[in-house]
Amino acid sequence: MIPELSKPSVFMRDPQRVHEILQSMMKAGSNTVQVISDFDMTLTRFAYNGKRCPTCHNILDDSKLISEDCKIQLKELLNTYYPIEIDSSRSVEEKLPLMVEWWTKAHELLVQQKIRKDLLAVVVQESEAMLREGYQLFFDHLHEHSIPLLIFSAGIGDILEEVINQAGVFHSNVKVFSNYMDFDESGVLKAFKGELIHIYNKREGALLNTGHFQELRTRPNVLLMGDSLGDLTMADGVQDMENILKIGFLNDKVEERKQSYLDSYDIVLVKDETLEVPNAVLFYLT
Ligand code: TMP
Ligand code: MG
């Protein structure tokens, strides 16, 4: 049905079920479809030429806006908490308070740095941020077919927007839920706005945004894309859902985590740095 699903990076628990969902969504028509995607390590690359690519937070952490001393502290946080994020031997219940701790400490450090809003664009320009191969086609195709794309990120909204803006793909069909910076009247970071979004409370974030999902109530067919098991709840706010196809990128600790990804995502993409499969699915649906 979709040749790209035979790529060696593609794993499915139940290929027949995937075909059924796809067929059902295709029959319903692309005007009933919405896409909900995570950002870091889902729309952006995990690695390039063997080197890790930055998350939104890393873009800022590694920039000239952060003092050397603060960089060391942020790196220590990353080295402490990232292994916990991807540890398959710990439960979500056990990880959740630790993830809140990570985000809270990181944001406190960033606020101390007196970051200037007008320098964010330069920092993104100078960074090694990289969207996955095929991103142009992905964003442009969704735009051409007027399919809404919600980017739901526990990263930093201001940075994320700058990345897609500089890539020329921040089209009118894109909406972002994320952590946004709050600047004082002179344009210096003073806090983060609203409720914190971390990797394990996307369900709560989705339920807070009922207005968005109400607007999209004629689109009960969802394509969900993520790289963390926490991303699976991003569609919990969708009203009267009919079909959901979940595509998961498994980037790291593949052997330990493969079974849990196969159990929860319909299509698992192992160490696949491209958007070829999501693009093929979108072409099939439109
Ligand atoms: P996402 O929801 O867009 O994937 O963003 C969450 C990612 O951000 C998650 O994989 C962890 C990462 N992160 C950092 O790299 N540095 C940080 O300081 C924090 C708090 C999160
Ligand atoms: Mg992610």
CSV table of N, CA, C and O and ligand atoms in Angstrom, one decimal, residues 38-42 202 227-228 231, ligand 2:
chain,number,residue,atom,x,y,z
A,38,ASP,N,5.1,16.2,18.1
A,38,ASP,CA,6.1,16.7,19.1
A,38,ASP,C,7.2,17.5,18.2
A,38,ASP,O,7.2,17.3,17.0
A,39,PHE,N,8.1,18.2,18.9
A,39,PHE,CA,9.1,18.9,18.1
A,39,PHE,C,10.5,18.3,18.3
A,39,PHE,O,11.0,17.7,17.3
A,40,ASP,N,11.1,18.4,19.5
A,40,ASP,CA,12.5,18.0,19.6
A,40,ASP,C,12.6,16.5,19.4
A,40,ASP,O,11.9,15.7,20.0
A,41,MET,N,13.5,16.2,18.5
A,41,MET,CA,13.8,14.8,18.2
A,41,MET,C,12.7,14.0,17.5
A,41,MET,O,12.7,12.8,17.4
A,42,THR,N,11.7,14.8,17.1
A,42,THR,CA,10.6,14.2,16.2
A,42,THR,C,10.6,15.0,14.9
A,42,THR,O,10.8,14.4,13.9
A,202,LYS,N,1.7,16.3,28.9
A,202,LYS,CA,1.1,16.8,27.6
A,202,LYS,C,-0.4,16.5,27.6
A,202,LYS,O,-1.2,17.3,27.0
A,227,ASP,N,8.5,11.2,19.9
A,227,ASP,CA,9.7,10.3,20.1
A,227,ASP,C,9.8,9.9,21.6
A,227,ASP,O,10.7,9.1,21.9
A,228,SER,N,8.8,10.3,22.4
A,228,SER,CA,8.8,9.9,23.8
A,228,SER,C,7.5,9.2,24.1
A,228,SER,O,6.5,9.5,23.4
A,231,ASP,N,4.7,11.5,24.6
A,231,ASP,CA,4.0,12.2,23.5
A,231,ASP,C,2.7,11.5,23.1
A,231,ASP,O,1.9,12.1,22.4
B,2,MG,MG,10.7,15.0,21.7
